[in-house]
Tab-separated table of C-alpha atoms in Angstrom:
chain	number	residue	atom	x	y	z
A	953	MET	CA	0.000	0.000	0.000
A	954	LEU	CA	2.828	2.329	0.915
A	955	ALA	CA	4.673	1.395	-2.300
A	956	SER	CA	1.659	2.203	-4.419
A	957	ARG	CA	1.313	5.599	-2.738
A	958	PHE	CA	5.031	6.238	-3.306
A	959	TRP	CA	4.788	5.554	-7.052
A	960	LEU	CA	1.609	7.602	-7.313
A	961	GLY	CA	3.468	10.527	-5.701
A	962	ILE	CA	6.340	10.263	-8.193
A	963	VAL	CA	3.951	10.115	-11.140
A	964	GLY	CA	2.023	13.084	-9.753
A	965	ASN	CA	5.215	15.142	-9.541
A	966	LEU	CA	6.532	14.172	-13.000
A	967	LEU	CA	3.264	14.710	-14.858
A	968	PRO	CA	3.350	18.570	-14.857
A	969	THR	CA	6.987	18.492	-15.987
A	970	ALA	CA	6.178	16.159	-18.881
A	971	VAL	CA	3.266	18.331	-19.931
A	972	LEU	CA	5.568	21.380	-19.805
A	973	PHE	CA	8.107	19.741	-22.122
A	974	VAL	CA	5.337	18.800	-24.559
A	975	LEU	CA	3.866	22.298	-24.629
A	976	LEU	CA	7.188	24.174	-24.663
A	977	PRO	CA	7.740	24.015	-28.480
A	978	PHE	CA	4.227	25.245	-29.112
A	979	ALA	CA	4.680	28.014	-26.579
A	980	SER	CA	7.918	29.183	-28.198
A	981	ARG	CA	6.238	29.206	-31.584
A	982	ALA	CA	3.353	31.217	-30.228
A	983	LEU	CA	5.769	33.703	-28.629
A	984	GLY	CA	7.680	33.983	-31.915
A	985	GLN	CA	4.483	35.056	-33.672
A	986	SER	CA	3.469	37.563	-31.019
A	987	ALA	CA	3.656	41.343	-31.391
A	988	PRO	CA	6.888	43.243	-30.566
A	989	VAL	CA	7.378	43.697	-26.848
A	990	SER	CA	8.319	47.384	-27.123
A	991	PRO	CA	8.284	50.139	-29.755
A	992	ASP	CA	11.925	51.197	-29.318
A	993	GLN	CA	13.647	48.179	-30.916
A	994	PRO	CA	13.250	46.357	-34.263
A	995	TRP	CA	11.363	43.074	-34.167
A	996	HIS	CA	13.299	39.898	-34.964
A	997	ALA	CA	12.150	36.285	-34.649
A	998	SER	CA	13.058	32.843	-35.917
A	999	ASP	CA	10.447	33.032	-38.682
A	1000	GLU	CA	12.200	36.102	-40.068
A	1001	ARG	CA	15.044	33.942	-41.409
A	1002	LYS	CA	12.559	31.678	-43.192
A	1003	ILE	CA	10.827	34.656	-44.781
A	1004	ALA	CA	14.206	36.070	-45.822
A	1005	ALA	CA	15.080	32.755	-47.473
A	1006	ASP	CA	11.783	32.779	-49.381
A	1007	ALA	CA	12.421	36.363	-50.468
A	1008	LYS	CA	15.856	35.358	-51.753
A	1009	ASN	CA	14.258	32.616	-53.840
A	1010	LEU	CA	11.959	35.213	-55.363
A	1011	ARG	CA	14.952	37.301	-56.402
A	1012	ASP	CA	16.760	34.423	-58.074
A	1013	SER	CA	16.494	34.380	-61.860
A	1014	ARG	CA	17.368	31.492	-64.148
A	1015	PHE	CA	17.771	33.841	-67.110
A	1016	ASN	CA	21.198	35.284	-67.889
A	1017	VAL	CA	22.298	37.564	-70.701
A	1018	ASP	CA	25.282	36.848	-72.894
A	1019	PRO	CA	28.021	39.333	-71.891
A	1020	GLY	CA	29.796	38.786	-75.193
A	1021	LYS	CA	26.836	39.794	-77.367
A	1022	THR	CA	25.764	43.293	-78.314
A	1023	TYR	CA	21.986	43.558	-77.962
A	1024	SER	CA	19.739	45.709	-80.106
A	1025	LEU	CA	16.595	47.346	-78.772
A	1026	ALA	CA	14.351	44.796	-80.504
A	1027	GLU	CA	16.243	41.921	-78.895
A	1028	LEU	CA	15.998	43.523	-75.464
A	1029	VAL	CA	12.256	44.031	-75.906
A	1030	ASN	CA	11.803	40.357	-76.785
A	1031	LEU	CA	13.776	39.335	-73.701
A	1032	ALA	CA	11.731	41.647	-71.485
A	1033	GLU	CA	8.411	40.336	-72.808
A	1034	ALA	CA	9.546	36.798	-72.053
A	1035	HIS	CA	11.242	37.312	-68.678
A	1036	ASN	CA	9.851	40.430	-67.002
A	1037	PRO	CA	7.665	39.209	-64.096
A	1038	GLU	CA	5.017	41.825	-64.854
A	1039	THR	CA	4.011	40.003	-68.046
A	1040	ARG	CA	3.794	36.724	-66.113
A	1041	LEU	CA	1.550	38.400	-63.519
A	1042	ALA	CA	-0.807	39.805	-66.151
A	1043	TRP	CA	-0.879	36.481	-67.990
A	1044	GLU	CA	-1.818	34.512	-64.878
A	1045	ARG	CA	-4.560	37.014	-64.100
A	1046	ALA	CA	-5.963	36.558	-67.600
A	1047	ARG	CA	-5.888	32.787	-67.165
A	1048	SER	CA	-7.651	33.122	-63.817
A	1049	GLN	CA	-10.376	35.251	-65.406
A	1050	ALA	CA	-10.787	32.692	-68.191
A	1051	ALA	CA	-11.306	30.018	-65.537
A	1052	ALA	CA	-13.920	32.277	-63.906
A	1053	LEU	CA	-15.765	32.358	-67.238
A	1054	GLY	CA	-15.739	28.561	-67.240
A	1055	VAL	CA	-17.278	28.608	-63.765
A	1056	ALA	CA	-20.040	30.930	-64.982
A	1057	ARG	CA	-20.720	28.753	-68.021
A	1058	SER	CA	-21.066	25.671	-65.825
A	1059	GLU	CA	-24.403	27.031	-64.581
A	1060	LEU	CA	-25.903	26.089	-67.935
A	1061	PHE	CA	-25.426	22.402	-67.104
A	1062	PRO	CA	-26.989	20.274	-64.373
A	1063	THR	CA	-25.110	19.285	-61.256
A	1064	LEU	CA	-24.949	15.588	-60.442
A	1065	ALA	CA	-23.810	14.231	-57.088
A	1066	ALA	CA	-23.469	10.623	-55.971
A	1067	ALA	CA	-23.675	9.335	-52.425
A	1068	VAL	CA	-23.081	5.920	-50.926
A	1069	LEU	CA	-24.734	5.368	-47.557
A	1070	SER	CA	-24.313	2.466	-45.187
A	1071	GLN	CA	-25.826	2.123	-41.732
A	1072	THR	CA	-25.917	-0.627	-39.142
A	1073	SER	CA	-28.404	-0.526	-36.260
A	1074	ARG	CA	-28.796	-2.966	-33.374
A	1075	PHE	CA	-31.584	-2.792	-30.790
A	1076	ASP	CA	-34.099	-4.861	-28.809
A	1077	VAL	CA	-37.765	-5.065	-29.729
A	1078	LEU	CA	-40.435	-5.822	-27.112
A	1079	PHE	CA	-42.879	-8.403	-28.338
A	1080	GLY	CA	-45.424	-9.532	-25.789
A	1081	ASN	CA	-43.525	-9.989	-22.548
A	1082	GLU	CA	-40.188	-10.760	-24.163
A	1083	PHE	CA	-37.399	-8.712	-25.869
A	1084	PHE	CA	-35.984	-9.865	-29.193
A	1085	ARG	CA	-32.585	-8.711	-30.519
A	1086	GLN	CA	-32.856	-7.129	-33.999
A	1087	ASN	CA	-30.017	-6.161	-36.427
A	1088	ILE	CA	-30.621	-4.097	-39.564
A	1089	GLN	CA	-27.993	-3.352	-42.222
A	1090	ASP	CA	-28.921	-0.553	-44.652
A	1091	PHE	CA	-26.913	-0.015	-47.876
A	1092	GLU	CA	-27.956	2.667	-50.369
A	1093	VAL	CA	-26.525	4.239	-53.548
A	1094	ALA	CA	-28.189	7.531	-54.442
A	1095	LEU	CA	-27.842	10.187	-57.118
A	1096	ASP	CA	-28.884	13.820	-56.779
A	1097	LEU	CA	-29.454	15.869	-59.946
A	1098	ASN	CA	-30.257	19.591	-59.900
A	1099	TYR	CA	-30.896	21.743	-62.938
A	1100	THR	CA	-32.212	25.238	-63.454
A	1101	ILE	CA	-34.590	25.077	-66.383
A	1102	PHE	CA	-35.305	28.766	-66.827
A	1103	ASP	CA	-34.238	31.914	-64.963
A	1104	PHE	CA	-35.128	34.739	-67.411
A	1105	GLY	CA	-31.515	35.577	-68.302
A	1106	ALA	CA	-29.807	35.583	-64.909
A	1107	ARG	CA	-27.233	32.982	-65.947
A	1108	SER	CA	-26.654	34.555	-69.352
A	1109	GLY	CA	-26.070	37.896	-67.631
A	1110	ARG	CA	-23.408	36.400	-65.386
A	1111	ILE	CA	-21.800	34.607	-68.335
A	1112	ASN	CA	-21.710	37.744	-70.458
A	1113	ALA	CA	-20.244	39.702	-67.560
A	1114	ALA	CA	-17.552	37.069	-67.081
A	1115	ARG	CA	-16.848	37.029	-70.828
A	1116	ALA	CA	-16.385	40.811	-70.804
A	1117	GLN	CA	-14.060	40.501	-67.804
A	1118	VAL	CA	-11.965	37.980	-69.736
A	1119	LEU	CA	-11.657	40.516	-72.550
A	1120	SER	CA	-10.685	43.154	-70.009
A	1121	ALA	CA	-8.013	40.874	-68.552
A	1122	ASN	CA	-6.674	40.144	-72.033
A	1123	PHE	CA	-6.489	43.852	-72.833
A	1124	ALA	CA	-4.737	44.386	-69.507
A	1125	PHE	CA	-2.245	41.717	-70.550
A	1126	ASN	CA	-1.606	43.596	-73.809
A	1127	ASP	CA	-1.293	46.869	-71.914
A	1128	THR	CA	1.277	45.274	-69.614
A	1129	HIS	CA	3.347	44.383	-72.676
A	1130	ARG	CA	2.980	47.979	-73.863
A	1131	ASN	CA	4.241	49.306	-70.531
A	1132	VAL	CA	7.091	46.792	-70.320
A	1133	ILE	CA	8.226	47.718	-73.836
A	1134	PHE	CA	8.120	51.391	-72.879
A	1135	GLN	CA	10.162	50.702	-69.740
A	1136	VAL	CA	12.816	48.973	-71.847
A	1137	ASP	CA	12.755	51.829	-74.377
A	1138	GLN	CA	13.244	54.445	-71.692
A	1139	ALA	CA	16.023	52.561	-69.931
A	1140	TYR	CA	17.722	51.763	-73.255
A	1141	TYR	CA	17.817	55.368	-74.428
A	1142	ARG	CA	18.861	56.618	-71.007
A	1143	LEU	CA	21.803	54.238	-71.249
A	1144	LEU	CA	22.618	55.382	-74.790
A	1145	SER	CA	22.415	58.986	-73.627
A	1146	SER	CA	24.761	58.258	-70.712
A	1147	MET	CA	27.172	56.484	-73.037
A	1148	GLY	CA	27.072	59.420	-75.456
A	1149	GLN	CA	27.542	61.862	-72.592
A	1150	GLU	CA	30.544	59.811	-71.454
A	1151	GLU	CA	32.090	60.063	-74.912
A	1152	ALA	CA	31.449	63.811	-74.946
A	1153	ALA	CA	32.853	64.201	-71.434
A	1154	ARG	CA	36.033	62.316	-72.345
A	1155	ALA	CA	36.464	64.512	-75.419
A	1156	SER	CA	35.980	67.602	-73.245
A	1157	LEU	CA	38.547	66.269	-70.781
A	1158	ALA	CA	40.999	65.734	-73.629
A	1159	ASN	CA	40.429	69.313	-74.787
A	1160	ALA	CA	40.915	70.626	-71.258
A	1161	ARG	CA	44.168	68.707	-70.932
A	1162	ALA	CA	45.330	70.087	-74.301
A	1163	VAL	CA	44.642	73.628	-73.102
A	1164	GLU	CA	46.430	72.903	-69.832
A	1165	GLN	CA	49.450	71.542	-71.699
A	1166	ALA	CA	49.502	74.624	-73.938
A	1167	ALA	CA	49.450	76.872	-70.872
A	1168	GLU	CA	52.254	74.884	-69.250
A	1169	ASP	CA	54.381	75.207	-72.401
A	1170	ARG	CA	53.797	78.933	-72.656
A	1171	LEU	CA	54.628	79.340	-68.972
A	1172	ALA	CA	57.844	77.402	-69.464
A	1173	HIS	CA	58.807	79.827	-72.276
A	1174	GLY	CA	57.774	82.888	-70.331
A	1175	LEU	CA	54.771	83.624	-72.520
A	1176	ALA	CA	52.080	82.925	-69.893
A	1177	THR	CA	51.484	83.638	-66.255
A	1178	LEU	CA	50.900	81.242	-63.360
A	1179	PRO	CA	47.220	82.285	-63.016
A	1180	ASP	CA	46.729	81.151	-66.613
A	1181	VAL	CA	48.091	77.716	-65.745
A	1182	LEU	CA	45.979	77.532	-62.606
A	1183	GLU	CA	42.913	78.460	-64.629
A	1184	ALA	CA	43.687	75.666	-67.114
A	1185	ARG	CA	44.199	73.158	-64.291
A	1186	SER	CA	40.865	74.183	-62.793
A	1187	ALA	CA	39.155	73.580	-66.138
A	1188	THR	CA	40.751	70.130	-66.357
A	1189	ALA	CA	39.588	69.270	-62.842
A	1190	GLN	CA	36.064	70.414	-63.708
A	1191	ALA	CA	36.075	68.220	-66.835
A	1192	GLU	CA	37.225	65.251	-64.748
A	1193	TYR	CA	34.434	65.938	-62.241
A	1194	ASP	CA	31.828	66.074	-65.014
A	1195	LEU	CA	33.131	62.764	-66.418
A	1196	GLN	CA	32.712	60.984	-63.067
A	1197	ALA	CA	29.145	62.256	-62.757
A	1198	VAL	CA	28.357	60.891	-66.205
A	1199	LEU	CA	29.907	57.515	-65.343
A	1200	GLY	CA	27.711	57.274	-62.251
A	1201	ALA	CA	24.584	58.029	-64.286
A	1202	GLU	CA	25.634	55.362	-66.792
A	1203	GLU	CA	25.902	52.730	-64.054
A	1204	ILE	CA	22.395	53.548	-62.847
A	1205	ALA	CA	21.054	53.384	-66.412
A	1206	ARG	CA	22.596	49.940	-66.885
A	1207	GLY	CA	20.883	48.692	-63.724
A	1208	ASP	CA	17.538	50.144	-64.852
A	1209	LEU	CA	17.836	48.427	-68.234
A	1210	ALA	CA	18.717	45.060	-66.659
A	1211	THR	CA	15.732	45.330	-64.303
A	1212	ALA	CA	13.372	46.217	-67.160
A	1213	VAL	CA	14.589	43.218	-69.150
A	1214	GLY	CA	13.968	40.918	-66.179
A	1215	VAL	CA	17.461	40.064	-64.930
A	1216	SER	CA	19.465	41.162	-61.920
A	1217	ALA	CA	20.412	44.836	-61.779
A	1218	THR	CA	24.062	43.786	-61.502
A	1219	ALA	CA	23.994	42.078	-64.910
A	1220	THR	CA	25.936	43.818	-67.679
A	1221	ILE	CA	24.071	44.102	-70.995
A	1222	PRO	CA	26.226	45.242	-73.918
A	1223	VAL	CA	24.296	47.575	-76.235
A	1224	GLN	CA	24.964	49.478	-79.429
A	1225	PRO	CA	26.605	52.897	-79.018
A	1226	LEU	CA	24.582	55.961	-79.838
A	1227	ASN	CA	26.492	56.747	-83.043
A	1228	GLN	CA	25.381	53.390	-84.512
A	1229	VAL	CA	21.678	54.107	-83.985
A	1230	THR	CA	19.886	55.836	-86.848
A	1231	THR	CA	18.246	59.094	-85.836
A	1232	PRO	CA	15.317	60.080	-88.114
A	1233	ASP	CA	14.635	63.724	-88.896
A	1234	SER	CA	10.895	63.662	-89.665
A	1235	ILE	CA	7.649	61.729	-89.206
A	1236	GLY	CA	5.165	60.935	-91.936
A	1237	ASP	CA	1.901	60.807	-89.961
A	1238	THR	CA	-0.221	63.778	-89.017
A	1239	VAL	CA	-1.366	64.253	-85.456
A	1240	ASP	CA	-4.952	63.366	-86.412
A	1241	GLN	CA	-3.798	60.067	-87.866
A	1242	ALA	CA	-1.837	59.324	-84.733
A	1243	ILE	CA	-4.827	60.081	-82.497
A	1244	ASP	CA	-7.170	57.921	-84.591
A	1245	ARG	CA	-4.690	55.066	-84.472
A	1246	ALA	CA	-4.386	55.353	-80.702
A	1247	LEU	CA	-8.146	55.366	-80.165
A	1248	ALA	CA	-8.403	52.201	-82.279
A	1249	LYS	CA	-5.544	50.293	-80.640
A	1250	ARG	CA	-4.977	51.423	-77.058
A	1251	PRO	CA	-5.571	48.418	-74.740
A	1252	ASP	CA	-6.534	50.580	-71.772
A	1253	LEU	CA	-9.388	52.115	-73.804
A	1254	MET	CA	-10.453	48.630	-74.896
A	1255	GLN	CA	-10.536	47.708	-71.199
A	1256	GLN	CA	-13.032	50.502	-70.604
A	1257	VAL	CA	-15.228	49.258	-73.446
A	1258	ALA	CA	-15.120	45.762	-71.954
A	1259	ALA	CA	-16.061	47.244	-68.576
A	1260	VAL	CA	-19.157	48.802	-70.181
A	1261	ARG	CA	-20.127	45.381	-71.561
A	1262	SER	CA	-19.642	43.753	-68.179
A	1263	ALA	CA	-21.755	46.395	-66.453
A	1264	SER	CA	-24.509	46.006	-69.066
A	1265	ALA	CA	-24.556	42.253	-68.479
A	1266	ARG	CA	-24.968	42.878	-64.760
A	1267	VAL	CA	-28.084	44.926	-65.582
A	1268	THR	CA	-29.537	41.861	-67.337
A	1269	GLU	CA	-28.738	39.731	-64.306
A	1270	ALA	CA	-30.292	42.252	-61.918
A	1271	ARG	CA	-33.453	42.539	-64.043
A	1272	ALA	CA	-33.885	38.752	-64.029
A	1273	ALA	CA	-34.316	38.831	-60.250
A	1274	TYR	CA	-37.852	40.201	-60.798
A	1275	TYR	CA	-38.932	36.926	-62.412
A	1276	PRO	CA	-39.313	33.370	-61.106
A	1277	VAL	CA	-36.733	30.587	-61.371
A	1278	LEU	CA	-37.833	27.136	-62.461
A	1279	SER	CA	-35.612	24.213	-61.468
A	1280	VAL	CA	-35.851	20.439	-61.262
A	1281	ASN	CA	-34.411	18.006	-58.755
A	1282	ALA	CA	-34.184	14.225	-59.262
A	1283	ASN	CA	-32.730	11.810	-56.717
A	1284	PRO	CA	-32.913	8.176	-57.859
A	1285	GLY	CA	-31.367	5.564	-55.597
A	1286	VAL	CA	-30.960	1.853	-55.035
A	1287	GLN	CA	-31.604	0.647	-51.477
A	1288	SER	CA	-30.782	-2.746	-50.018
A	1289	LEU	CA	-31.897	-3.752	-46.478
A	1290	TYR	CA	-30.667	-6.733	-44.509
A	1291	GLY	CA	-32.365	-7.653	-41.235
A	1292	LEU	CA	-31.912	-10.255	-38.503
A	1293	GLN	CA	-34.381	-10.900	-35.707
A	1294	LYS	CA	-33.481	-13.761	-33.489
A	1295	PRO	CA	-34.319	-16.586	-33.586
A	1296	ASN	CA	-35.349	-15.984	-37.233
A	1297	PRO	CA	-32.785	-16.114	-40.107
A	1298	TRP	CA	-31.490	-13.090	-42.078
A	1299	SER	CA	-33.923	-11.456	-44.488
A	1300	GLN	CA	-33.182	-9.087	-47.394
A	1301	ARG	CA	-35.103	-6.523	-49.438
A	1302	GLY	CA	-33.910	-4.360	-52.338
A	1303	ASP	CA	-35.765	-1.699	-54.269
A	1304	LEU	CA	-35.405	1.354	-56.482
A	1305	ALA	CA	-36.372	4.521	-54.658
A	1306	GLY	CA	-36.256	8.255	-55.319
A	1307	GLY	CA	-38.325	11.050	-56.739
A	1308	VAL	CA	-38.551	14.023	-59.096
A	1309	ARG	CA	-39.406	17.508	-57.902
A	1310	PHE	CA	-40.034	20.723	-59.824
A	1311	SER	CA	-39.486	23.975	-57.969
A	1312	LEU	CA	-40.718	27.450	-58.907
A	1313	GLN	CA	-39.214	30.201	-56.771
A	1314	TRP	CA	-40.441	33.759	-57.065
A	1315	THR	CA	-39.556	36.547	-54.685
A	1316	ILE	CA	-42.708	38.598	-54.122
A	1317	PHE	CA	-41.333	41.255	-51.765
A	1318	ASP	CA	-37.785	42.031	-50.706
A	1319	GLY	CA	-37.960	45.542	-49.274
A	1320	GLY	CA	-36.600	47.168	-52.453
A	1321	ALA	CA	-33.424	45.085	-52.729
A	1322	ARG	CA	-34.000	44.170	-56.386
A	1323	LYS	CA	-34.972	47.714	-57.279
A	1324	ASN	CA	-31.817	49.171	-55.764
A	1325	THR	CA	-29.631	46.424	-57.212
A	1326	LEU	CA	-30.947	47.198	-60.675
A	1327	ALA	CA	-30.457	50.939	-60.126
A	1328	GLN	CA	-26.909	50.292	-58.978
A	1329	ALA	CA	-26.180	48.167	-62.048
A	1330	ARG	CA	-27.520	50.866	-64.385
A	1331	ALA	CA	-25.451	53.521	-62.602
A	1332	ASN	CA	-22.374	51.339	-63.042
A	1333	VAL	CA	-23.054	51.239	-66.789
A	1334	HIS	CA	-23.237	55.031	-66.990
A	1335	ALA	CA	-20.104	55.331	-64.851
A	1336	ALA	CA	-18.206	52.916	-67.100
A	1337	GLU	CA	-19.291	54.857	-70.178
A	1338	ALA	CA	-18.179	58.136	-68.596
A	1339	GLN	CA	-14.851	56.605	-67.615
A	1340	GLY	CA	-14.401	55.449	-71.199
A	1341	LYS	CA	-14.913	59.019	-72.431
A	1342	VAL	CA	-12.415	60.287	-69.857
A	1343	THR	CA	-9.851	57.717	-70.991
A	1344	SER	CA	-10.490	58.613	-74.640
A	1345	ASN	CA	-9.864	62.301	-73.949
A	1346	GLN	CA	-6.714	61.497	-71.985
A	1347	ILE	CA	-5.385	59.344	-74.826
A	1348	ALA	CA	-5.962	62.091	-77.366
A	1349	ASP	CA	-4.175	64.580	-75.121
A	1350	GLU	CA	-1.258	62.196	-74.562
A	1351	VAL	CA	-0.821	61.649	-78.304
A	1352	TRP	CA	-1.030	65.383	-78.962
A	1353	ALA	CA	1.670	66.064	-76.348
A	1354	ALA	CA	3.905	63.235	-77.622
A	1355	TYR	CA	3.533	64.457	-81.224
A	1356	SER	CA	4.398	68.017	-80.226
A	1357	ASN	CA	7.402	66.831	-78.200
A	1358	LEU	CA	8.643	64.857	-81.189
A	1359	ASN	CA	8.453	67.873	-83.507
A	1360	THR	CA	10.225	69.950	-80.876
A	1361	ALA	CA	12.927	67.287	-80.624
A	1362	PHE	CA	13.433	67.397	-84.407
A	1363	ARG	CA	13.926	71.176	-84.300
A	1364	GLN	CA	16.232	70.975	-81.292
A	1365	ARG	CA	18.279	68.324	-83.078
A	1366	GLN	CA	18.921	70.681	-85.982
A	1367	ALA	CA	19.803	73.505	-83.608
A	1368	ALA	CA	22.144	71.237	-81.646
A	1369	LEU	CA	24.004	70.275	-84.830
A	1370	ALA	CA	24.520	73.928	-85.714
A	1371	LEU	CA	25.572	74.706	-82.148
A	1372	LEU	CA	28.112	71.872	-82.099
A	1373	GLN	CA	29.624	72.952	-85.397
A	1374	ALA	CA	29.924	76.587	-84.279
A	1375	ALA	CA	31.339	75.654	-80.865
A	1376	ASP	CA	33.933	73.353	-82.418
A	1377	GLN	CA	35.089	76.070	-84.801
A	1378	SER	CA	35.165	78.613	-81.971
A	1379	TYR	CA	37.280	76.361	-79.766
A	1380	SER	CA	39.727	75.545	-82.563
A	1381	ALA	CA	40.120	79.211	-83.461
A	1382	ALA	CA	40.517	80.269	-79.826
A	1383	LEU	CA	43.178	77.639	-79.129
A	1384	GLU	CA	45.096	78.489	-82.279
A	1385	SER	CA	44.927	82.201	-81.475
A	1386	TYR	CA	46.103	81.516	-77.926
A	1387	ASN	CA	49.113	79.600	-79.211
A	1388	TYR	CA	50.012	82.644	-81.307
A	1389	GLY	CA	49.504	84.913	-78.327
A	1390	VAL	CA	46.510	86.732	-79.797
A	1391	ARG	CA	43.836	85.441	-77.401
A	1392	SER	CA	43.883	85.024	-73.633
A	1393	LEU	CA	43.535	81.749	-71.784
A	1394	LEU	CA	40.164	82.833	-70.442
A	1395	ASP	CA	38.897	82.998	-74.021
A	1396	VAL	CA	40.173	79.474	-74.657
A	1397	THR	CA	38.629	77.984	-71.493
A	1398	ALA	CA	35.341	79.716	-72.246
A	1399	ALA	CA	35.366	78.247	-75.758
A	1400	GLN	CA	36.258	74.850	-74.307
A	1401	ARG	CA	33.318	74.994	-71.899
A	1402	GLY	CA	31.045	76.044	-74.748
A	1403	LEU	CA	32.219	73.094	-76.824
A	1404	ALA	CA	31.598	70.715	-73.912
A	1405	GLN	CA	28.066	72.054	-73.491
A	1406	ALA	CA	27.456	71.775	-77.235
A	1407	ARG	CA	28.599	68.142	-77.254
A	1408	SER	CA	26.308	67.373	-74.332
A	1409	ALA	CA	23.420	69.150	-76.049
A	1410	ASP	CA	24.054	67.192	-79.255
A	1411	VAL	CA	23.898	63.874	-77.396
A	1412	GLN	CA	20.790	64.962	-75.523
A	1413	ALA	CA	19.108	66.132	-78.733
A	1414	ARG	CA	19.795	62.834	-80.518
A	1415	THR	CA	18.478	60.711	-77.666
A	1416	GLN	CA	15.542	63.080	-77.209
A	1417	VAL	CA	14.443	62.402	-80.786
A	1418	LEU	CA	14.680	58.647	-80.253
A	1419	THR	CA	12.891	58.839	-76.895
A	1420	ALA	CA	10.120	61.027	-78.331
A	1421	LEU	CA	9.609	58.550	-81.176
A	1422	ARG	CA	9.229	55.660	-78.738
A	1423	ASP	CA	6.957	57.750	-76.534
A	1424	LEU	CA	4.667	58.410	-79.497
A	1425	ALA	CA	4.694	54.687	-80.308
A	1426	PHE	CA	3.779	54.004	-76.677
A	1427	ARG	CA	0.907	56.507	-76.702
A	1428	THR	CA	-0.508	55.173	-79.990
A	1429	ALA	CA	0.081	51.495	-79.030
A	1430	ASP	CA	2.200	50.989	-82.156
A	1431	SER	CA	4.839	49.338	-79.966
A	1432	ILE	CA	2.699	46.238	-79.357
A	1433	GLN	CA	1.354	46.114	-82.907
A	1434	LEU	CA	4.845	45.661	-84.307
A	1435	ASN	CA	5.379	42.469	-82.304
A	1436	ASN	CA	3.659	39.136	-82.696
A	1437	ARG	CA	1.322	38.365	-79.855
A	1438	ARG	CA	2.538	35.797	-77.399
A	1439	THR	CA	0.301	33.138	-75.946
A	1440	GLN	CA	2.378	33.201	-72.792
A	1441	PRO	CA	5.129	35.428	-71.409
């Protein structure tokens, strides 16, 4: 007796400890998911490392560019359409909306469910003054069929709305391609501009060093003063400073282009230099032609038209709620019963059971719910139409602005060419005159700075023409019309 009490005491003492060890992992997990204990320190927990690992997997890309190949803009656009995650996102959304249309279409077909039921019951039955044990085994296979025969257009309204939403998702997919192409265009021409600015900055640095060397030589022969040399050194230092700023902008442009293509920002993508890219000097279309083309092709405007169709279909669905819905339900089944009542032997009975039921449901009064639902659907149609007009006006304004910017870029390009030619002649004449002692060093450095600005303006004018052309193609949706449509990104 004492031994049993002793063991019961040990078990009683160890039981809370065992329960604590069992609950400790769950408690630590619960504490790890709790809120921060104070507002003055960052929150860190064990789950943070797991989330960080998942985030790293999201950043990993299996696609790599060839560092030994020089890519054209068309090749970069094709790579971006295939590997930029934005196109994948839009594509999956379009596929999801297509599946939603399939769900809506399924309402046109009956639903059929099958059930297998089995039940065993055992009980005593009083017969006279004696109880008899009775066992019953029930086995049944049943089908349940439901079908809406007529609903006055409710299903067709939902299907048409879903079909319009699929069109909207497809247009959104096309618009994503348009935006991705524009992102690549912008990053590409920013990189070309930075590369051109680098070339101009290096040429300006070479000119500044030539002026500095000329000042040093004249000082060595007693033909110049020390302030002249210091002024030339200052101009060289300024040219070196400008070159480093351009190199930094070029690095950023390379990262932007790699990101737009869909690879890591650290990837190096060799591209054509600016002097190998043809710069047009005119455009054949009028602004009215460009606007008409945009209104016929812009995917975002097509989205608004699809939204009007979807809203109109919702009006049909809302109007159908005023009418009855006729449906049928059939539930055939096969039932088999086995019974045993002692002292009698087992008995069995099987039969076909079930029924057919027609149902007519008609809402007589709902407190104005149908009325307000229909009014809401009609208001949504008018709102979608108004939004379409707003989008149409915005598109026309965007095309007008892009067309005007392109013509301005053409004129600035011609002015930049004349400026570069005049600045180059001025610098050459000033340097030659300085070497003959006719001009001062200040005149030479001023001409050198003017030539540097003219070179920078020439590069900016060339890239501005190319950027304005791509911007007009973006506004008119010509950028996606020039490429074959992809069935997947």
